[in-house]
Amino acid sequence: MPKSKAGAIILVITVAVFVTLQAKRQAERTLGLPTIIPQPAEIEHQHGTFELGPQCGIFCETQTFAATLLVERLRTVTGYAVPLSPVSSNEQGRGTILLTTRGMDPALGSEGYELVVAPDHICIAANGPAGLLYGSESLLELLPPQVFGQHTAGSRAWSVPCVRIRDQPRLTWRGFMLDVSRHFFSTAEIKKLLDEMALHKLNIFHWHLTDDQGWRLEIKKYPELTKVGAWRKRIGFNLDAKSSTAYDAQGRYGGFYSQADIREIVAYAHARNITIVPEIDVPGHSSAALAAYPQFSCSGGPYTTDMSEAVSAGVFCPGNDETFKFLDDVLAEVMELFPGPFVHIGGDEVPKQNWRKCPRCQTRIRQEGLKDEHELQHYFFHRLEQFIDAHGKRAVGWSEIGSGTLAQGTVLMDWIGGGVEAARTGHDVVMSPEEFCYLDFYQSQDRNAEPPAAGAYLPLEKVYSFEPVPAQLDSAHQKLILGAQANLWTEYIPSMSRVEYMTFPRLCALAEVVWSPKHSRNWDDFSRRLEVQKARLDQLGIQYRH
Ligand code: TNX
């Protein structure tokens, strides 16, 4: 054989071996790579694995929800005893998991954590219960997806890749909004959603409790709000009556949360580091309240909850002082029920025609020196804002509240703009622009292949591309962007399975937008991790869109 030919063959073989080895290494790397969503701020891969076995116990200083969550998950799926014990040092042996707040770095804040997985032990360290919870959620995502199952998963291996994670959120407001007025969801369903939020490290549940088609919150002082306002004749919105089970004994559609239900859900959310922001949407979107108490409208009514349009008909009368007395009473009960710092009072889509015709509104405009009905809306908002402020809480309102006349502590929630202007005038802002954050929009351009949804199109990739901090703000004003949230309006969403279909996996993408460092955003890598996340959602029985 000529020399040059032998050389060529050797070269080809060398290249082939090299390519094969590279591919194998790449495959190993991909297989063993952690698949946490949202992507942690810092993650260092290390050699080896921790094998979770029958000797595994959990040690903690004080019994937090994080410890309960781990114990409950691991017991359910491994069938091991997984004892939970206080840290008293010497018993913590090999193969155990430690949750601790000792000697933590304050720079990690209340939600940050460190997670170390070594071959012989696991340690989650944080400054408090929120960080311990998020460290535990990340640990669960290092285990096989079957850890989210409902039954003992036989004799499989429970391996955790060795890593060192140091993680904390990019933004403080990581939210999800659910409209329970257009369709009603039970307390058990709300709890399931709260679990799903905690898994994604989301910490604000914005609960849209009132709208034209239903008032969902028991108010002791005004029982008609739920006696009348929580029910309508039909499911509405052209939907199949059988697509929901929310009917009363007389066959009316609806439902509401008692104050006891609310307290239970608030506590459930609190354990999961979720603050509930209740929304009482006024002065528009108020047909349900006015169906019960028409005397607080300009015309005296009648109003009905049986309407299938998103655009409001029912508007409170700001010319009448009794209106404010009523709303103050309602808000006083709301503030008593929800311990969080924020009360959302809506302010969106307020039709002004009733105010133009109403002598009391016109008198108010004159007496207060207001220019027009537009300024009357600001006057209305300001009165409620002052009441909320006097109770040591902060009002939140939609884009339409503008930024000219807001009280210092008020937060603007941007759905159709106004966020940049509000930040420039020194107000905190939550971003939820329709274009990126509206989960009631279609997930495919082939609408016939999808269940009915609101008009526009919002694919997963677009949610993932959302940048919540507007580039046109300077860095001082960028700090006023508290965070962002996804909103689920439920005109076309009569059941929890449909809620899950619209919410997941798009909420997984939003979770990464608000939690992970901006520079770590990577669509291809997210897609890789999402495949595993979907396996987890399957285990949890979440009916996401495939
Ligand atoms: C606008 S967003 C609304 C809701 C509707 C939604 C439908 C906002 C503050 N108001 O009342 O449900 O559009 O996408």
XYZ file of C-alpha atoms and ligand atoms in Angstrom:
560
model
C 0.000 0.000 0.000
C 1.420 3.420 -0.835
C 2.374 5.447 2.226
C 0.027 8.308 1.502
C -3.003 5.973 1.302
C -2.225 4.393 4.702
C -1.871 7.882 6.128
C -5.250 8.853 4.745
C -6.905 5.779 6.260
C -5.370 6.467 9.666
C -6.539 10.066 9.465
C -10.101 9.019 8.603
C -10.175 6.498 11.461
C -8.788 9.071 13.919
C -11.378 11.643 12.880
C -14.173 9.054 13.102
C -13.121 7.980 16.617
C -12.834 11.614 17.696
C -16.266 12.508 16.319
C -17.849 9.452 17.968
C -16.277 10.251 21.321
C -17.370 13.876 21.089
C -20.928 12.838 20.282
C -20.926 10.401 23.200
C -19.622 13.055 25.573
C -22.199 15.533 24.290
C -24.963 12.960 24.798
C -23.767 12.226 28.325
C -23.619 15.894 29.100
C -27.148 16.453 27.788
C -28.524 13.437 29.638
C -26.934 14.381 32.923
C -27.608 18.116 32.661
C -29.969 19.533 35.257
C -33.306 20.628 33.847
C -34.542 23.165 36.359
C -37.211 25.687 35.315
C -36.739 28.571 35.931
C -33.027 28.352 35.199
C -31.001 29.069 38.389
C -28.769 32.149 38.517
C -25.586 30.108 39.030
C -25.163 26.383 38.601
C -21.929 24.412 38.711
C -21.982 20.797 37.571
C -19.857 18.339 39.497
C -18.827 14.725 39.172
C -20.925 11.958 40.625
C -24.407 11.480 41.956
C -26.224 11.319 45.265
C -28.240 8.100 45.462
C -31.363 8.542 47.539
C -31.884 5.324 49.494
C -33.823 3.853 52.422
C -31.523 5.601 54.916
C -32.591 9.027 53.640
C -33.922 11.392 56.268
C -34.495 15.121 56.348
C -33.006 17.364 59.002
C -34.091 20.916 59.704
C -33.911 23.510 62.466
C -37.547 24.561 62.424
C -40.254 22.718 60.611
C -40.923 24.776 57.497
C -43.250 24.032 54.620
C -40.170 23.148 52.529
C -39.392 20.220 54.826
C -42.995 19.032 54.761
C -43.045 19.232 50.975
C -39.865 17.162 50.593
C -40.930 14.563 53.124
C -44.357 14.210 51.573
C -43.051 13.934 47.979
C -40.229 11.535 48.812
C -42.383 9.298 51.010
C -45.086 9.103 48.361
C -42.862 8.058 45.497
C -39.970 6.145 47.100
C -41.919 4.227 49.713
C -39.057 4.903 52.176
C -39.816 6.148 55.676
C -37.978 9.496 55.144
C -38.037 10.633 58.785
C -38.067 14.363 59.509
C -35.822 15.260 62.459
C -34.573 18.413 64.140
C -30.932 19.206 63.509
C -29.052 18.027 66.565
C -25.820 17.539 64.710
C -24.336 14.065 65.174
C -27.252 11.998 63.931
C -27.147 13.597 60.495
C -25.488 10.754 58.686
C -24.643 9.825 55.165
C -27.294 9.978 52.542
C -29.436 12.599 54.271
C -30.787 16.020 53.356
C -30.220 19.101 55.516
C -32.278 22.309 55.415
C -30.595 25.134 57.265
C -30.631 28.897 57.795
C -27.368 29.021 59.756
C -24.600 31.320 58.614
C -26.276 32.302 55.379
C -25.170 35.124 53.162
C -27.668 37.997 53.622
C -26.955 39.019 50.016
C -29.100 36.063 48.934
C -32.170 37.841 50.276
C -35.292 36.162 51.557
C -35.983 34.114 48.401
C -32.448 33.052 47.444
C -30.860 29.721 48.387
C -27.796 27.570 47.996
C -28.184 23.930 47.089
C -25.227 21.573 47.301
C -25.607 17.998 46.151
C -22.554 15.898 47.076
C -22.273 12.116 46.747
C -22.907 11.590 50.483
C -25.291 14.403 51.456
C -27.491 17.258 50.255
C -27.665 20.691 51.851
C -30.160 23.457 51.167
C -29.262 26.733 52.852
C -31.306 29.932 52.814
C -32.110 32.965 54.938
C -35.661 31.824 55.631
C -38.645 29.703 54.648
C -39.042 31.133 51.128
C -35.465 30.324 50.121
C -35.724 26.864 51.676
C -38.891 26.248 49.682
C -37.292 27.305 46.386
C -34.178 25.244 47.137
C -36.441 22.247 47.752
C -38.370 22.789 44.511
C -35.029 22.884 42.669
C -33.913 19.695 44.413
C -37.113 17.944 43.305
C -36.333 19.033 39.735
C -32.903 17.386 39.986
C -34.618 14.063 40.724
C -36.328 11.990 38.010
C -39.732 13.441 36.976
C -41.432 10.477 38.703
C -40.734 12.279 41.981
C -43.839 14.342 41.164
C -45.970 11.200 40.894
C -48.933 10.233 43.010
C -47.857 6.649 43.826
C -44.792 4.669 44.852
C -42.687 4.355 41.713
C -41.425 0.820 42.340
C -37.757 0.031 42.667
C -36.307 2.696 40.427
C -33.089 4.531 41.306
C -33.453 8.004 42.790
C -30.248 9.643 41.555
C -29.448 13.304 41.931
C -26.577 14.755 39.864
C -23.956 16.479 42.005
C -24.232 20.260 41.663
C -23.622 23.487 43.486
C -26.391 26.030 42.911
C -26.552 29.611 44.119
C -29.831 31.128 43.088
C -32.050 34.130 43.632
C -34.791 35.844 41.646
C -34.228 38.646 39.179
C -37.565 40.353 40.011
C -39.668 40.576 43.159
C -43.164 40.460 41.557
C -43.535 37.144 39.764
C -47.225 36.868 39.179
C -50.142 35.007 37.740
C -53.670 36.429 37.499
C -56.811 34.324 37.363
C -60.246 35.714 36.538
C -62.785 33.763 38.622
C -65.702 36.015 37.681
C -66.315 35.002 34.074
C -66.022 31.418 35.251
C -65.816 30.103 38.772
C -63.171 27.753 40.184
C -63.408 25.863 43.468
C -61.065 26.272 46.430
C -59.527 22.855 45.657
C -58.805 24.028 42.107
C -57.256 27.282 43.357
C -55.020 25.300 45.705
C -53.792 23.122 42.860
C -52.904 26.261 40.903
C -51.031 27.665 43.898
C -48.949 24.464 44.026
C -48.201 24.843 40.325
C -47.147 28.457 40.883
C -44.820 27.513 43.766
C -43.188 24.855 41.584
C -42.338 27.660 39.139
C -41.160 29.989 41.940
C -43.965 32.477 41.297
C -44.910 34.536 44.342
C -47.931 36.730 43.501
C -51.415 35.372 42.887
C -53.581 38.189 41.538
C -57.125 37.050 42.154
C -59.633 38.849 39.903
C -62.633 38.325 42.194
C -65.254 40.609 40.693
C -66.445 41.566 37.234
C -69.668 42.024 35.287
C -70.514 38.321 35.185
C -70.002 37.452 38.838
C -69.064 38.720 42.309
C -67.118 35.922 44.020
C -66.259 37.144 47.498
C -68.481 37.006 50.574
C -68.872 40.469 52.144
C -70.656 40.229 55.500
C -72.032 43.736 55.424
C -73.583 43.353 51.959
C -74.879 39.770 51.632
C -76.714 40.467 48.364
C -73.348 40.761 46.611
C -73.055 36.988 46.640
C -76.757 36.093 47.007
C -77.508 37.885 43.751
C -74.162 38.829 42.214
C -72.508 35.406 42.368
C -75.055 33.742 40.100
C -76.299 33.989 36.561
C -78.966 32.096 34.668
C -76.633 30.410 32.210
C -72.967 29.613 31.705
C -72.931 32.214 28.909
C -70.238 33.037 26.336
C -71.834 30.523 23.930
C -70.292 27.668 25.865
C -71.668 24.200 26.365
C -73.545 24.117 29.694
C -71.901 20.768 30.435
C -68.383 22.181 30.260
C -68.667 23.207 33.928
C -70.038 21.819 37.162
C -70.417 25.226 38.857
C -74.193 25.242 39.291
C -76.412 25.649 42.339
C -79.436 23.522 43.279
C -81.681 25.702 41.089
C -79.400 25.224 38.094
C -77.957 28.729 38.180
C -74.324 29.088 37.096
C -71.781 30.560 39.546
C -70.388 30.339 43.044
C -68.382 32.349 45.555
C -65.755 32.027 48.267
C -66.895 32.358 51.874
C -64.661 34.351 54.190
C -63.592 31.043 55.744
C -62.592 29.778 52.274
C -60.549 32.931 51.728
C -58.700 32.555 55.032
C -57.888 28.952 54.181
C -56.535 29.868 50.758
C -54.556 32.831 52.089
C -52.826 30.498 54.577
C -52.241 27.868 51.883
C -50.655 30.504 49.634
C -48.581 31.972 52.465
C -46.967 28.597 53.184
C -45.905 28.554 49.507
C -44.445 32.081 49.641
C -47.354 33.409 47.596
C -48.937 36.755 48.379
C -52.503 37.108 47.187
C -53.436 40.406 45.576
C -57.247 40.558 45.607
C -58.918 42.612 42.892
C -62.214 44.400 43.305
C -62.601 45.816 39.802
C -64.335 49.247 39.954
C -65.885 51.573 38.844
C -66.443 49.718 35.529
C -66.834 45.955 35.108
C -69.298 46.184 38.003
C -72.594 44.794 36.687
C -72.586 41.951 39.243
C -72.251 44.323 42.201
C -74.887 46.634 40.726
C -77.273 43.748 40.011
C -77.254 43.329 43.809
C -77.104 47.038 44.805
C -78.391 49.100 41.826
C -78.715 52.196 44.032
C -74.966 52.805 43.609
C -75.242 53.248 39.825
C -76.211 56.500 38.102
C -79.542 55.256 36.718
C -80.618 52.987 39.558
C -80.491 49.920 37.306
C -81.546 47.259 36.686
C -78.298 45.353 35.999
C -77.686 41.719 35.293
C -74.863 39.194 35.498
C -76.237 37.483 32.395
C -74.049 39.151 29.842
C -71.575 37.551 27.518
C -69.433 40.509 26.505
C -66.133 41.497 28.001
C -66.996 45.197 27.702
C -68.609 46.497 30.828
C -72.078 47.964 31.166
C -72.270 48.399 34.928
C -70.503 51.465 36.309
C -70.627 52.897 39.825
C -71.828 56.486 40.323
C -69.032 58.707 41.683
C -71.498 61.582 42.113
C -73.099 59.755 45.039
C -71.306 59.781 48.413
C -73.149 56.582 49.371
C -71.172 54.807 46.626
C -67.941 55.589 48.440
C -69.386 54.544 51.781
C -70.340 51.189 50.232
C -66.960 50.662 48.546
C -65.028 51.682 51.675
C -67.008 49.095 53.664
C -66.256 46.434 51.052
C -62.558 47.326 50.945
C -62.354 47.300 54.749
C -63.467 43.643 54.736
C -61.115 42.854 51.842
C -58.141 44.370 53.670
C -59.041 42.428 56.769
C -59.156 39.137 54.839
C -55.987 39.554 52.790
C -52.914 40.323 54.885
C -50.710 41.239 51.884
C -49.683 44.845 51.212
C -51.590 45.295 47.897
C -55.258 45.827 47.022
C -56.104 45.961 43.314
C -59.047 48.214 42.515
C -59.191 47.776 38.757
C -59.893 51.009 36.921
C -59.864 49.432 33.434
C -62.296 50.030 30.577
C -64.639 52.515 32.278
C -67.470 53.611 29.979
C -68.290 57.265 30.621
C -71.714 57.679 28.949
C -73.725 57.208 32.191
C -71.629 59.841 33.944
C -72.234 62.308 31.109
C -76.001 62.004 31.585
C -75.977 61.865 35.400
C -76.835 65.129 37.227
C -74.997 64.002 40.385
C -71.825 63.213 38.414
C -72.044 66.571 36.659
C -72.440 68.349 40.000
C -69.410 66.487 41.308
C -67.378 67.562 38.282
C -68.324 71.201 38.877
C -67.831 71.182 42.636
C -64.441 69.488 42.456
C -63.271 71.697 39.592
C -62.730 68.689 37.329
C -62.383 69.129 33.581
C -64.473 66.199 32.411
C -65.534 62.574 33.011
C -61.955 61.495 32.487
C -60.882 63.514 35.490
C -63.924 62.206 37.351
C -62.433 58.722 36.950
C -59.190 59.928 38.534
C -61.215 61.507 41.346
C -62.972 58.174 41.923
C -59.700 56.262 41.983
C -58.108 58.797 44.290
C -60.838 58.481 46.915
C -60.422 54.717 47.139
C -56.648 55.027 46.981
C -56.713 57.370 49.998
C -58.892 54.945 51.941
C -56.500 52.083 51.186
C -53.495 54.244 52.024
C -55.053 55.185 55.381
C -55.159 51.455 56.179
C -51.435 51.100 55.551
C -51.881 49.275 52.231
C -51.041 50.099 48.626
C -53.539 50.423 45.788
C -52.906 48.770 42.423
C -54.701 49.754 39.224
C -54.681 48.944 35.506
C -53.129 51.144 32.783
C -56.147 53.459 32.592
C -55.519 54.965 36.058
C -52.760 57.016 34.372
C -49.840 58.395 36.278
C -50.637 62.098 36.638
C -52.554 62.016 39.887
C -51.532 58.809 41.644
C -50.690 58.658 45.351
C -47.056 57.870 46.108
C -47.505 54.221 47.045
C -49.858 53.259 44.202
C -48.706 50.591 41.749
C -49.607 50.747 38.070
C -50.251 47.471 36.279
C -49.463 47.929 32.600
C -51.639 45.952 30.175
C -51.995 48.560 27.392
C -49.162 50.942 28.216
C -48.532 53.579 30.858
C -45.826 51.621 32.662
C -42.913 53.697 31.404
C -44.645 56.989 32.243
C -45.642 55.739 35.704
C -42.065 54.667 36.475
C -40.777 58.034 35.265
C -43.065 59.753 37.757
C -41.694 57.588 40.550
C -44.329 54.852 40.759
C -43.798 51.146 41.101
C -44.972 49.232 38.051
C -45.959 45.661 37.217
C -45.681 44.726 33.555
C -48.353 42.539 31.978
C -48.647 43.793 28.398
C -51.291 41.928 26.398
C -48.824 41.262 23.631
C -46.663 38.980 25.797
C -48.662 38.135 28.912
C -52.264 37.329 27.950
C -52.773 33.620 28.330
C -56.364 33.849 27.056
C -54.943 34.400 23.541
C -54.682 31.569 20.996
C -51.645 29.281 21.131
C -51.789 28.358 17.464
C -52.576 30.168 14.230
C -54.861 27.326 13.292
C -57.831 28.459 15.348
C -60.000 25.564 14.260
C -57.597 23.203 15.982
C -57.890 25.124 19.261
C -60.669 25.579 21.792
C -62.274 29.056 21.622
C -59.987 31.809 22.952
C -59.659 35.592 22.935
C -58.832 37.014 19.506
C -55.055 37.384 19.410
C -52.158 34.928 19.060
C -49.524 34.346 21.752
C -47.200 31.384 21.154
C -44.880 30.005 23.828
C -41.780 31.384 22.123
C -43.168 34.911 22.265
C -43.838 34.682 26.003
C -40.246 33.486 26.408
C -38.959 36.462 24.415
C -40.636 38.987 26.746
C -38.332 41.521 28.394
C -40.210 43.025 31.349
C -37.853 45.913 32.068
C -38.330 48.619 29.402
C -35.005 49.593 27.799
C -36.108 53.209 27.392
C -36.028 53.737 31.188
C -32.800 54.814 32.833
C -31.408 52.460 35.446
C -32.862 54.374 38.432
C -36.368 54.121 36.966
C -35.848 50.520 35.857
C -35.654 49.644 39.553
C -39.326 50.654 39.855
C -40.365 47.760 37.611
C -41.342 45.344 40.382
C -41.797 42.503 37.952
C -44.328 40.990 35.616
C -47.269 38.642 35.489
C -49.288 36.504 33.122
C -53.048 37.083 33.067
C -55.706 34.490 32.437
C -59.093 35.991 31.609
C -61.668 33.249 31.572
C -64.509 34.279 29.260
C -63.882 31.103 27.208
C -62.413 28.980 29.976
C -65.116 27.122 31.913
C -63.042 24.372 33.557
C -59.767 23.742 35.334
C -58.520 21.440 32.599
C -58.971 24.349 30.174
C -57.207 26.697 32.623
C -54.253 24.313 32.612
C -54.323 24.015 28.835
C -54.080 27.786 28.445
C -51.602 28.279 31.279
C -49.020 25.579 30.640
C -46.427 25.559 29.286
C -46.674 29.335 28.685
C -46.430 30.053 32.430
C -43.184 28.018 32.538
C -41.756 30.521 30.049
C -42.957 33.528 32.036
C -41.499 32.041 35.233
C -38.079 32.014 33.613
C -38.550 35.582 32.322
C -39.133 36.927 35.841
C -36.775 34.676 37.820
C -33.645 33.978 35.767
C -30.846 36.432 34.965
C -31.471 38.199 31.675
C -28.176 36.963 30.203
C -29.093 33.315 30.833
C -32.181 33.436 28.590
C -31.694 30.805 25.881
C -34.611 29.441 23.886
C -32.887 26.226 22.779
C -31.807 25.366 26.280
C -35.263 26.245 27.653
C -36.841 23.944 25.054
C -34.551 21.108 26.165
C -35.489 21.631 29.829
C -39.161 22.055 28.980
C -39.341 18.490 27.647
C -38.491 17.268 31.153
C -40.794 19.841 32.749
C -43.643 18.406 30.677
C -42.874 14.957 32.083
C -43.212 16.522 35.555
C -46.509 18.174 34.609
C -47.723 14.762 33.407
C -46.862 13.262 36.785
C -48.744 16.077 38.515
C -51.803 15.490 36.360
C -51.627 18.949 34.774
C -53.396 19.073 31.435
C -50.994 21.354 29.592
C -51.040 22.001 25.851
C -48.854 19.446 24.057
C -59.516 43.296 28.810
S -57.150 43.466 30.654
C -59.915 43.248 30.124
C -60.675 42.074 30.593
C -60.974 41.105 29.487
C -59.754 40.956 28.602
C -59.913 39.940 27.497
C -58.215 44.232 31.428
C -57.719 45.052 32.508
N -59.513 44.155 31.063
O -61.859 42.488 31.210
O -61.309 39.884 30.066
O -59.476 42.203 28.015
O -58.672 39.654 26.887
